[in-house]
mmCIF file of C-alpha atoms in Angstrom:
data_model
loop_
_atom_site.group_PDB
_atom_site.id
_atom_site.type_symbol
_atom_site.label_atom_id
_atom_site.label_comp_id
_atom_site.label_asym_id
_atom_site.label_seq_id
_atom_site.Cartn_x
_atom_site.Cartn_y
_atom_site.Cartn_z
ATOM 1 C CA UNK A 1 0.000 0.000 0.000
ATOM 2 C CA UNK A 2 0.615 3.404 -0.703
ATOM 3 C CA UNK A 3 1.696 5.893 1.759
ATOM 4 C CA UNK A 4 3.755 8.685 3.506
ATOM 5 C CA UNK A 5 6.956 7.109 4.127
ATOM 6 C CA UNK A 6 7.664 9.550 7.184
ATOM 7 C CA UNK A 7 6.018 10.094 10.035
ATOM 8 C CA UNK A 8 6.546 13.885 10.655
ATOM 9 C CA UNK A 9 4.686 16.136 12.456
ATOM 10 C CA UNK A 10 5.175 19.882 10.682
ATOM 11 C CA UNK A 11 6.930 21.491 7.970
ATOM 12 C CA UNK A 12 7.668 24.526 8.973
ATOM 13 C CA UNK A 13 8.724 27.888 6.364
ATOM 14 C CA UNK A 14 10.826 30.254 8.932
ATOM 15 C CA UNK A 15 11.085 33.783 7.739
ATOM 16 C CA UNK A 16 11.919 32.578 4.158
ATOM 17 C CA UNK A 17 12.544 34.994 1.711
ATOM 18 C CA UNK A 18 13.743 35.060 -1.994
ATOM 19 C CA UNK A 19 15.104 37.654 -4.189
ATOM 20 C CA UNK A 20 15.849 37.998 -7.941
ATOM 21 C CA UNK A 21 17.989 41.229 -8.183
ATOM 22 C CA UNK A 22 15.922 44.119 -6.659
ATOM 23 C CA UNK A 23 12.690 41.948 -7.253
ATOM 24 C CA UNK A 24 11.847 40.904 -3.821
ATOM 25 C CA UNK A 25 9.472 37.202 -4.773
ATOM 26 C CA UNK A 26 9.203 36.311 -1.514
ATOM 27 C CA UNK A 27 9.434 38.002 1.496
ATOM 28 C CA UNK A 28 9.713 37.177 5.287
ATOM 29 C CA UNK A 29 6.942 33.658 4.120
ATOM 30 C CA UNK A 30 6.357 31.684 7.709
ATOM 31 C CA UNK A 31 4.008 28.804 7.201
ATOM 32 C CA UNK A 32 3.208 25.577 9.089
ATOM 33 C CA UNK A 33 1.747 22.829 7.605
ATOM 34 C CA UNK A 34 0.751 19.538 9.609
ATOM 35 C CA UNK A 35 1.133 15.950 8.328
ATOM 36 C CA UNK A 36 -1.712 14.921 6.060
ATOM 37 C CA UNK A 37 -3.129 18.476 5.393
ATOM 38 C CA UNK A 38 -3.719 19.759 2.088
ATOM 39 C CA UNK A 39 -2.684 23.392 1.871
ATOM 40 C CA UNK A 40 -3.468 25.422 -1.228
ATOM 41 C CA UNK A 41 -1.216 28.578 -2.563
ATOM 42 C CA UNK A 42 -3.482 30.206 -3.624
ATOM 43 C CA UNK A 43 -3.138 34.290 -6.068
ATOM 44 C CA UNK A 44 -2.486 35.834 -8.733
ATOM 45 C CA UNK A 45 0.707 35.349 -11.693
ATOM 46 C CA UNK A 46 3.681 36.895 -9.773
ATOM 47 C CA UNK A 47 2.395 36.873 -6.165
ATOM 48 C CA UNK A 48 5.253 34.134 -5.028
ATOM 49 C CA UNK A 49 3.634 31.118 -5.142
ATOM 50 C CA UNK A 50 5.117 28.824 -7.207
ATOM 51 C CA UNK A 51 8.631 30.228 -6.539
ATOM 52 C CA UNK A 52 7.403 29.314 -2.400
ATOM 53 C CA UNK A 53 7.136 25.823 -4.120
ATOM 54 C CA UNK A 54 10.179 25.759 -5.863
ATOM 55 C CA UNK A 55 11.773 26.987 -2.283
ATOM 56 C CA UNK A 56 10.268 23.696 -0.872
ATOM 57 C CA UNK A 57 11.547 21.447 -3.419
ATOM 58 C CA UNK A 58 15.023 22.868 -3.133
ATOM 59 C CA UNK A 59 14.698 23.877 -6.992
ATOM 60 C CA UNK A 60 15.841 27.613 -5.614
ATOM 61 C CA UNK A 61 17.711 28.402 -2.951
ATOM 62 C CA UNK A 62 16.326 30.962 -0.502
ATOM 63 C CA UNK A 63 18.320 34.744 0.269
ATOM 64 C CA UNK A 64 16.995 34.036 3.723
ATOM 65 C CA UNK A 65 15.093 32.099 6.151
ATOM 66 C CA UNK A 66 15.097 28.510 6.930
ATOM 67 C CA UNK A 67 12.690 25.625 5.689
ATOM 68 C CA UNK A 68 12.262 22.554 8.742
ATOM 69 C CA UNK A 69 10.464 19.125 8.415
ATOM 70 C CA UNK A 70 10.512 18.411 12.400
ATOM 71 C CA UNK A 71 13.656 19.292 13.904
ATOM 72 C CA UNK A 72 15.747 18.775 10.767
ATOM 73 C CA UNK A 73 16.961 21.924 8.716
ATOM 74 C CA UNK A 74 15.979 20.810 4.910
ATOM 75 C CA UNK A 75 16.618 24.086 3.069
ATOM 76 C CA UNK A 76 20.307 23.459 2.792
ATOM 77 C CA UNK A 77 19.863 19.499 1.144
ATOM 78 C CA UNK A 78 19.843 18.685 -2.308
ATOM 79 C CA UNK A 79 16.371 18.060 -3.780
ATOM 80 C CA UNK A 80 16.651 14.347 -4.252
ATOM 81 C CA UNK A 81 17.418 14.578 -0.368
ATOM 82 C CA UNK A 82 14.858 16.113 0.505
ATOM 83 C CA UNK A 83 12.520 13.149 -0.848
ATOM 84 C CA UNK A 84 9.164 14.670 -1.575
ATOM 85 C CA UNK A 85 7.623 14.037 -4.638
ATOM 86 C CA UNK A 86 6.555 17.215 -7.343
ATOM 87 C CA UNK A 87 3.689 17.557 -9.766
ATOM 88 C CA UNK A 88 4.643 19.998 -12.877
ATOM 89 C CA UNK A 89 1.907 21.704 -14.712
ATOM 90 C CA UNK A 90 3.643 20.366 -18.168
ATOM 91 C CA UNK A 91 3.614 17.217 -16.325
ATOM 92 C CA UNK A 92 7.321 16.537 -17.302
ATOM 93 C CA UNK A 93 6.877 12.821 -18.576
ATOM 94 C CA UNK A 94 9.433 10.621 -20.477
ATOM 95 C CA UNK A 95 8.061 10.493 -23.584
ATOM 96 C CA UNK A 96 10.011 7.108 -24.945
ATOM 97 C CA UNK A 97 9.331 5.168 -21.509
ATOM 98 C CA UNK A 98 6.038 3.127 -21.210
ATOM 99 C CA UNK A 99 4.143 4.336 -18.158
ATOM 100 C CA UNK A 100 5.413 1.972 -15.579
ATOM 101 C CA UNK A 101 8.856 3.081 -16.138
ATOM 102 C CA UNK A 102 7.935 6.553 -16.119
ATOM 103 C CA UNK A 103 6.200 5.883 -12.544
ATOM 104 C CA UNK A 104 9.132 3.617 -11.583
ATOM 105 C CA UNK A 105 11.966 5.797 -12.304
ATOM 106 C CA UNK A 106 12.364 7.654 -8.849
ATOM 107 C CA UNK A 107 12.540 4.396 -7.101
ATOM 108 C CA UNK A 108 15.136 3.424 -9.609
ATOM 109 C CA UNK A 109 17.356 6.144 -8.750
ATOM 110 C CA UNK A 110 16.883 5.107 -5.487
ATOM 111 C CA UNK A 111 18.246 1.638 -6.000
ATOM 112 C CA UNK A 112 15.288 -0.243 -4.700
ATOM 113 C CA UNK A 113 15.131 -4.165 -5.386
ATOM 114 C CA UNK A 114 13.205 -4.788 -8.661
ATOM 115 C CA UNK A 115 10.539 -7.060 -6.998
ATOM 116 C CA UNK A 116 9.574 -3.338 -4.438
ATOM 117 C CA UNK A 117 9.638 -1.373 -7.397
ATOM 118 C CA UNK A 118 7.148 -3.618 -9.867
ATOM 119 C CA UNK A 119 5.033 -4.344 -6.604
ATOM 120 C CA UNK A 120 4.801 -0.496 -5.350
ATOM 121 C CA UNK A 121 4.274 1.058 -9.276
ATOM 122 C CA UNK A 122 1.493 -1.812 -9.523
ATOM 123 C CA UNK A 123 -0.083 -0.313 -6.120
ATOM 124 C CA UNK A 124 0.216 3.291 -8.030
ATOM 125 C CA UNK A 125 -1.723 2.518 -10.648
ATOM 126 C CA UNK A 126 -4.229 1.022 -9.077
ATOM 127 C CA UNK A 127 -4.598 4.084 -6.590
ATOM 128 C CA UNK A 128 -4.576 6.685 -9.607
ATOM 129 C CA UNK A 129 -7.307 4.215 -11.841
ATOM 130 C CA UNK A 130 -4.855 3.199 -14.609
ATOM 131 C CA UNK A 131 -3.902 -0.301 -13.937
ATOM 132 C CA UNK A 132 -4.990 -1.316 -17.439
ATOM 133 C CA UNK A 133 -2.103 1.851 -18.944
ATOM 134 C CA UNK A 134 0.382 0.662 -17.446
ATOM 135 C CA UNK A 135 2.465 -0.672 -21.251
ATOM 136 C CA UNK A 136 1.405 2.500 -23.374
ATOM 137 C CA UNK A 137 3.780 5.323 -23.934
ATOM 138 C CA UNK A 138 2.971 8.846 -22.453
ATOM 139 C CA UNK A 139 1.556 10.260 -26.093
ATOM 140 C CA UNK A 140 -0.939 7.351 -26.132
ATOM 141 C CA UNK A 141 -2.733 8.882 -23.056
ATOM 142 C CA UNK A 142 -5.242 11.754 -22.345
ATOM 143 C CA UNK A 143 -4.011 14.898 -20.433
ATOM 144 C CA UNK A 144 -6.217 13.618 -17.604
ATOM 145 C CA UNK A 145 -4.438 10.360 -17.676
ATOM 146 C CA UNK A 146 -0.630 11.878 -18.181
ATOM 147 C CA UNK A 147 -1.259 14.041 -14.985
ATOM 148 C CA UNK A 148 -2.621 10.576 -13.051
ATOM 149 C CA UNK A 149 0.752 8.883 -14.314
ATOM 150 C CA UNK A 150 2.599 12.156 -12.996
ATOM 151 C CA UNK A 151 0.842 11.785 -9.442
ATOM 152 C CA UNK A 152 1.651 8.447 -9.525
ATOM 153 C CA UNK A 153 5.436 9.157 -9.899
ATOM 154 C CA UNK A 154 5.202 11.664 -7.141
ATOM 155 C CA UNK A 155 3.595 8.976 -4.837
ATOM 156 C CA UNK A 156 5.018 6.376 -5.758
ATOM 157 C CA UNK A 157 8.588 6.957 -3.580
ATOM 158 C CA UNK A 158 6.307 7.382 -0.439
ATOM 159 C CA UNK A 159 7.203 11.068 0.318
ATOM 160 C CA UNK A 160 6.609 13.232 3.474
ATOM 161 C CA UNK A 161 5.638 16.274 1.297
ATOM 162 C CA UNK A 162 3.907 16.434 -2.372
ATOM 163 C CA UNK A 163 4.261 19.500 -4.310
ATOM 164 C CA UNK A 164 2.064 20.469 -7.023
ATOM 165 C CA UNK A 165 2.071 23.323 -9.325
ATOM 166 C CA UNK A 166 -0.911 24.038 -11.218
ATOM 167 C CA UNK A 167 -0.997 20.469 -12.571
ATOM 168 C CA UNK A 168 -4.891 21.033 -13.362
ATOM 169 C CA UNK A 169 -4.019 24.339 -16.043
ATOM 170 C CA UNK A 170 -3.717 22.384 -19.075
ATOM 171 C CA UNK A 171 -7.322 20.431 -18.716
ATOM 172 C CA UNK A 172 -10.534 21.046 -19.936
ATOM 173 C CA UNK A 173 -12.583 22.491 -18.054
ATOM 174 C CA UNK A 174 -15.085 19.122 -17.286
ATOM 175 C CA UNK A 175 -11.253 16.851 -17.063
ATOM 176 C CA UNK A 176 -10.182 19.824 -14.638
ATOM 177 C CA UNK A 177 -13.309 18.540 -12.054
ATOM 178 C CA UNK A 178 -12.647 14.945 -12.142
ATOM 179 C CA UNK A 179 -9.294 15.519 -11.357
ATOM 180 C CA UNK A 180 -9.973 18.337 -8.592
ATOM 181 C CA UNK A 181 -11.947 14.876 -7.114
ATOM 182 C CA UNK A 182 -9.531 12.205 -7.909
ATOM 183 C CA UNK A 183 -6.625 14.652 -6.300
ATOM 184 C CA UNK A 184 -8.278 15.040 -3.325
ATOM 185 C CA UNK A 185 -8.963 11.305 -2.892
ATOM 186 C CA UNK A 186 -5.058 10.296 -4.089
ATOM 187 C CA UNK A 187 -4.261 12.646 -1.124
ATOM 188 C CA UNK A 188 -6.720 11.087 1.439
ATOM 189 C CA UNK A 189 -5.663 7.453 0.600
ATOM 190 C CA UNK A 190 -1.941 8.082 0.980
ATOM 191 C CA UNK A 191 -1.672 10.280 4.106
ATOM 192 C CA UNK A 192 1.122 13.176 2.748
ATOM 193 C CA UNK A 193 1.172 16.555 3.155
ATOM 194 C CA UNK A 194 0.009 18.088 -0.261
ATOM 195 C CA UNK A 195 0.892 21.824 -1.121
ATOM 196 C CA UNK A 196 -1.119 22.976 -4.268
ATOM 197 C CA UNK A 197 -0.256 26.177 -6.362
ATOM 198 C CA UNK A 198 -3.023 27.731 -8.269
ATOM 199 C CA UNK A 199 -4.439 30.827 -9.080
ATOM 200 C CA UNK A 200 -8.295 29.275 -9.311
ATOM 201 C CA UNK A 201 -9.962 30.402 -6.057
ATOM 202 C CA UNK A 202 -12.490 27.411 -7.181
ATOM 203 C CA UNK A 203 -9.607 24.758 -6.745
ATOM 204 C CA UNK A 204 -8.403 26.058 -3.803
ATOM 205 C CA UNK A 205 -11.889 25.758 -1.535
ATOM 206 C CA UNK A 206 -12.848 22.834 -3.132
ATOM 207 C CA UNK A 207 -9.344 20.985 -2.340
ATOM 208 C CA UNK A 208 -7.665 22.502 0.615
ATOM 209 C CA UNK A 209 -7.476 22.079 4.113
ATOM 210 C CA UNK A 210 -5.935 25.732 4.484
ATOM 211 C CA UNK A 211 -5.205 28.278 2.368
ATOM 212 C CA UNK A 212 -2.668 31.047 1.404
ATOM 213 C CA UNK A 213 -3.273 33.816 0.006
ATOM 214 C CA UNK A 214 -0.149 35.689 -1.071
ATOM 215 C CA UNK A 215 0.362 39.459 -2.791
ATOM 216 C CA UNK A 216 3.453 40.499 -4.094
ATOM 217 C CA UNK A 217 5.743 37.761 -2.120
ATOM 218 C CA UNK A 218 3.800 38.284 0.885
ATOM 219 C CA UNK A 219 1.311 36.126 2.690
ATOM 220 C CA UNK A 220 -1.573 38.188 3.020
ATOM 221 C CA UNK A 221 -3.739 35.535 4.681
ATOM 222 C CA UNK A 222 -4.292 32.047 6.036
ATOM 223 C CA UNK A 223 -7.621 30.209 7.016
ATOM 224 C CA UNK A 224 -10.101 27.449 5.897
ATOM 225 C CA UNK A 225 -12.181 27.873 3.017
ATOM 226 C CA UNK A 226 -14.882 28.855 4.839
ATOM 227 C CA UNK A 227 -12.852 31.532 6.438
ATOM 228 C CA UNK A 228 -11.346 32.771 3.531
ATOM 229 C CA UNK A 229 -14.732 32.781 1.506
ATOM 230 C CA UNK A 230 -17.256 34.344 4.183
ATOM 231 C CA UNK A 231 -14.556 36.691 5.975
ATOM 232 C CA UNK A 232 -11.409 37.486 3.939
ATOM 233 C CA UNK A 233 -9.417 39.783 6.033
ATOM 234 C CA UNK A 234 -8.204 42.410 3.691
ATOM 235 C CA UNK A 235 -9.879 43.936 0.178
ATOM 236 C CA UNK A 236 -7.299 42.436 -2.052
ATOM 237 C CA UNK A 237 -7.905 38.912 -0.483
ATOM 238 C CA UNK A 238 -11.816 39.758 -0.662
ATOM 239 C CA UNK A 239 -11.157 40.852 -4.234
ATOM 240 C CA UNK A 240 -9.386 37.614 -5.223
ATOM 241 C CA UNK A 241 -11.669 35.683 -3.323
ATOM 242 C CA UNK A 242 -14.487 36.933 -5.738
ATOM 243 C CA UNK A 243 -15.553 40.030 -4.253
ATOM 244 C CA UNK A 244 -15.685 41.892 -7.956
ATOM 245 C CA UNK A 245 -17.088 45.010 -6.457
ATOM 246 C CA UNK A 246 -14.585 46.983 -4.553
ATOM 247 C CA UNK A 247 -16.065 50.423 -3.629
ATOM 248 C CA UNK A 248 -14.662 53.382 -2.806
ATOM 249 C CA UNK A 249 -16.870 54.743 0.159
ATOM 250 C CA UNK A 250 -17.134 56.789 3.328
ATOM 251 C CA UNK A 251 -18.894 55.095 6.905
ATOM 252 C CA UNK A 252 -21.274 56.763 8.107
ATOM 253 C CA UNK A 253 -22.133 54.722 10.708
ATOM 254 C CA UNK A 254 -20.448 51.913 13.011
ATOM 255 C CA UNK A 255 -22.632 49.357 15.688
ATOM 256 C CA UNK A 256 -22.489 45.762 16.757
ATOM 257 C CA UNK A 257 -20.424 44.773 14.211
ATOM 258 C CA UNK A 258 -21.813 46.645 11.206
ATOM 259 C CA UNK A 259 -21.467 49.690 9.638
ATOM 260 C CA UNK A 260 -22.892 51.537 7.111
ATOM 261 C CA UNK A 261 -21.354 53.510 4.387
ATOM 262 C CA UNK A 262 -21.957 56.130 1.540
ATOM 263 C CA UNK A 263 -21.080 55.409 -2.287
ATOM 264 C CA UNK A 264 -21.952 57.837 -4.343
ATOM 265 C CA UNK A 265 -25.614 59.256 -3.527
ATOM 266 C CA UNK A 266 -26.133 55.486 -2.091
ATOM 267 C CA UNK A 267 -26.266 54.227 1.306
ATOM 268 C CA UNK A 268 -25.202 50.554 2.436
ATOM 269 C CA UNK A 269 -25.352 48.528 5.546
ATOM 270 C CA UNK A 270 -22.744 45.589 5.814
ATOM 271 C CA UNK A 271 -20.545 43.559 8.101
ATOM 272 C CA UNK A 272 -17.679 45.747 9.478
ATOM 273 C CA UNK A 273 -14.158 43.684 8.953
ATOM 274 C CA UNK A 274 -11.421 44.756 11.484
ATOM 275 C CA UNK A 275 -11.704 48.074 12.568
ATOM 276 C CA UNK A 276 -14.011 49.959 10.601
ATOM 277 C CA UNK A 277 -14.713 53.774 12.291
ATOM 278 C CA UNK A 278 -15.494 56.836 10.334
ATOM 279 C CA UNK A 279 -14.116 58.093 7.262
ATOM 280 C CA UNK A 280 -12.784 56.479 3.991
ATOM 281 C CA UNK A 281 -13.723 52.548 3.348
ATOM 282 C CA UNK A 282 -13.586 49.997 0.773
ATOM 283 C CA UNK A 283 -17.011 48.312 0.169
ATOM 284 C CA UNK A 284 -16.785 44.792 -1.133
ATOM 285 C CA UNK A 285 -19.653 42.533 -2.888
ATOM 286 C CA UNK A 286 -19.574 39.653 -4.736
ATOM 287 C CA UNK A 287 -21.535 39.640 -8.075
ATOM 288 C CA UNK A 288 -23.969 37.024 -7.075
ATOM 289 C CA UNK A 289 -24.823 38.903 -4.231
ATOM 290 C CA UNK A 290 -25.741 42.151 -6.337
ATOM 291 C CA UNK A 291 -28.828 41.728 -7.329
ATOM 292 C CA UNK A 292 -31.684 43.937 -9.095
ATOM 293 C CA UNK A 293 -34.519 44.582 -6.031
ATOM 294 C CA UNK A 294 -37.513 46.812 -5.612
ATOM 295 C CA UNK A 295 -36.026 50.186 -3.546
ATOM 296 C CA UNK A 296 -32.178 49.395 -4.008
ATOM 297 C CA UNK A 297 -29.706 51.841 -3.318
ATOM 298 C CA UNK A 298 -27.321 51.778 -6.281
ATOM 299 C CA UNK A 299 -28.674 53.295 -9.650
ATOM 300 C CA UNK A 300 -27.269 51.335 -12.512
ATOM 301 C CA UNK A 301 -27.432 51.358 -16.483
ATOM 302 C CA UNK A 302 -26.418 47.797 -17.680
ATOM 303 C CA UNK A 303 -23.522 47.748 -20.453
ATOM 304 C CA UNK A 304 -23.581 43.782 -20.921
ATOM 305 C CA UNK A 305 -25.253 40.752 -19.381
ATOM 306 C CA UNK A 306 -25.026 37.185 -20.319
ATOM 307 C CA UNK A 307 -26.617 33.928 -19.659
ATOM 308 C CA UNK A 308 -24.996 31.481 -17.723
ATOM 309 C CA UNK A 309 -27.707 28.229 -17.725
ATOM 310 C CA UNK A 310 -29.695 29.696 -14.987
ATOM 311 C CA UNK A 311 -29.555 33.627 -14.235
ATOM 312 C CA UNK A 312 -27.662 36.475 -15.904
ATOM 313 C CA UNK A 313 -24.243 37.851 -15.133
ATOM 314 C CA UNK A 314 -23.962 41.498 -16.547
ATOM 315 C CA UNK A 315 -22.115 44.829 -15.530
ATOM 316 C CA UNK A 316 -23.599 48.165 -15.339
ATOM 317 C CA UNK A 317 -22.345 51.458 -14.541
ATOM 318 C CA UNK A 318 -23.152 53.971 -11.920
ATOM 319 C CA UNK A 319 -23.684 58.367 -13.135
ATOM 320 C CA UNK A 320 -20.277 58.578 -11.655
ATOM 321 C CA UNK A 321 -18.716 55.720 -14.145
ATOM 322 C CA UNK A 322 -17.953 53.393 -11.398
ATOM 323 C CA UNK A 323 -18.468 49.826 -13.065
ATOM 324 C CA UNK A 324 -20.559 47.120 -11.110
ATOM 325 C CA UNK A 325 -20.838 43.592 -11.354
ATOM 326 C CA UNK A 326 -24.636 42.203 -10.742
ATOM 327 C CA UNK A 327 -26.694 39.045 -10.971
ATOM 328 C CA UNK A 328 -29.826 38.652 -12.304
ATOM 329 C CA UNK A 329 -32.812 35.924 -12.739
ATOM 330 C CA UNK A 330 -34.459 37.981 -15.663
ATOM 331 C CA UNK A 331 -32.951 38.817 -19.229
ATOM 332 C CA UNK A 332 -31.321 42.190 -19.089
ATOM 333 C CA UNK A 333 -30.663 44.396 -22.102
ATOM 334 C CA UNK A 334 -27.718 47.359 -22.222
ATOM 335 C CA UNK A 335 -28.874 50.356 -21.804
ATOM 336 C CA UNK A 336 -31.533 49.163 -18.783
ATOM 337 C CA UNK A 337 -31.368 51.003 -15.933
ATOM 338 C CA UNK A 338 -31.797 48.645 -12.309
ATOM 339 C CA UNK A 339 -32.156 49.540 -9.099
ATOM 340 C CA UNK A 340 -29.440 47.035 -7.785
ATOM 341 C CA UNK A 341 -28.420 45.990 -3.757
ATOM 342 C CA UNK A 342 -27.679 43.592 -1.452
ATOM 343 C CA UNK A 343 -28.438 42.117 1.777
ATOM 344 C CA UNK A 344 -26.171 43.667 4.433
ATOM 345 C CA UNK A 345 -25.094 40.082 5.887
ATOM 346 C CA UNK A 346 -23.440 39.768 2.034
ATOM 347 C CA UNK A 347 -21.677 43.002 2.194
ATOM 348 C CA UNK A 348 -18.096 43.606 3.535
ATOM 349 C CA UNK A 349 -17.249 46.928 4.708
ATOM 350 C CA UNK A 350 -13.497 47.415 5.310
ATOM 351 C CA UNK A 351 -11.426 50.357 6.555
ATOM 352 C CA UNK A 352 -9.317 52.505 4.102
ATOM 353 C CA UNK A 353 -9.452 52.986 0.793
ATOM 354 C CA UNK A 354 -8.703 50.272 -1.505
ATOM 355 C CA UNK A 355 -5.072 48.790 -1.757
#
């Protein structure tokens, strides 16, 4: 069977940065991560992400900081000593080796016994569904079957840690669901620490235990999906988190944990988010949450909708040109003027302008 070779307890990023030149990637990155969690990376192209992976995997060495699985200081090994497996988004197959011998190779440059290595890349492809693949060359396969035979590999040498970089980007969109499933399952069934890159917020809460937000080398926040989705502790994170609707505002009024606040000749009440007190704020609203409503605030002219199988997605723009994103259960047309709003426990009100 299967599984996490090591028993550790934590990884553990100290402090780690990494520069290129003046470009700072990552900066002052502290992160622990438990055995058996899945923890997601999750933000934009050039936040820091998958250089924080390539960190890990000892692909790039860091300018400072220190990288520890338990008590033992990895950051200064080689990557084959570190001994966790990697998933690339290209997924990096031997095209002239048959599949076994693509998912046996890292055992073979471990000098395992042959009978270990034919039993334990049999138990792989069982685990990743492909047991009947196992004698076809890499270009025979589907993408969604050359990224099972590149989990496999990673898996396959029992590792601590698995690191995987946007392995789901080159999919289709319906291949890019089965595998989100067949992922999480792989990681359930062998009991390693998983630490996923993407910029898909979707991904991220469907997979992860935890997840990271980063900005600009930074981590800008950590929590569950549930945290990150319902109460996302700066605008930036609400923004990439799919609060569209970033307003500039000013509160008007702060109790109980809301607040109310002025945009434009509009007035909205919403959930205050740190320490919201009077003056400049940043309203935030996602675009199902925006919805056309007898008496709402915000006086919109729509400039495009369009149907997505059930209601319509559109944007519309305010007298003083500030563009909105809205949902509706009717057809729309541009040039429509709605009366759009939403319920205060769907609104986030933060302090500040926006970042």
């Amino acid at each position: 069977m299967i599984s996490a070779a090591r028993n550790f307890r934590r990884l553990r990023l100290d402090r780690v940065s990494r520069d290129f030149g003046l470009l700072n990637a990552l900066r002052d990155v502290t992160l622990e991560v438990g055995r058996g969690e899945f923890i997601a990376l999750l933000g934009p192209s050039g936040c820091g992400k998958t250089t924080a992976l390539n960190c890990l995997a000892g692909l790039l060495t860091l300018t400072s900081g220190a990288i520890w699985l338990d008590d033992e200081r990895i950051d200064r090994l080689r990557p084959e000593q570190r001994g966790f497996g990697m998933v690339f988004q290209n997924y990096a197959l031997f095209p002239h080796m048959s599949v076994r011998k693509n998912i046996a190779f890292g055992l073979r440059m471990r000098g395992r016994p042959g009978g270990e290595i034919a039993q334990k890349v049999e138990e792989a492809l069982a685990l990743v569904r492909l047991g009947a693949q196992g004698d076809k060359l890499p270009g025979q396969l589907s993408g969604g079957q050359q990224q099972r035979v590149a989990i496999a590999r990673a898996i396959v040498i029992e590792p601590p840690l698995v690191l995987m970089d946007e392995p789901l980007s080159n999919l289709d969109a319906k291949l890019r669901l089965e595998m989100r499933a067949e992922i999480r399952r792989i990681h359930g069934a062998v009991g390693s620490a998983t630490i996923y890159v993407t910029h898909d917020q979707d991904e991220a809460l469907s997979l992860a235990d935890r997840i990271v937000v980063m900005r600009d080398g930074v981590v800008r926040q950590v929590g569950t999906p549930d945290e990150l989705y319902g109460r996302p502790a700066h605008p930036d994170v609400a923004e990439f988190m799919g609060y569209r609707n970033q307003l500039r505002a000013r509160v008007t009024s702060v109790a109980g944990g809301r607040a109310a606040a002025a945009f434009g000749g509009a007035v909205l009440e919403g959930m205050s988010v740190g320490r919201v007190a009077a003056g400049e704020a940043t309203i935030a609203i996602r675009p199902d949450d925006l919805t056309p409503r007898e008496g709402g605030p915000i006086s919109a002219t729509v400039t495009a909708a369009e149907f997505r199988g059930r209601d319509f997605y559109g944007t519309a723009v305010t007298g003083d040109k500030t563009e909105l994103f809205f949902r509706c259960d009717r057809r729309v047309a541009p040039g429509e003027t709605l009366k759009l709003g939403a319920d205060a426990g769907r609104v986030l009100i933060y302090a500040g302008p926006q970042a």
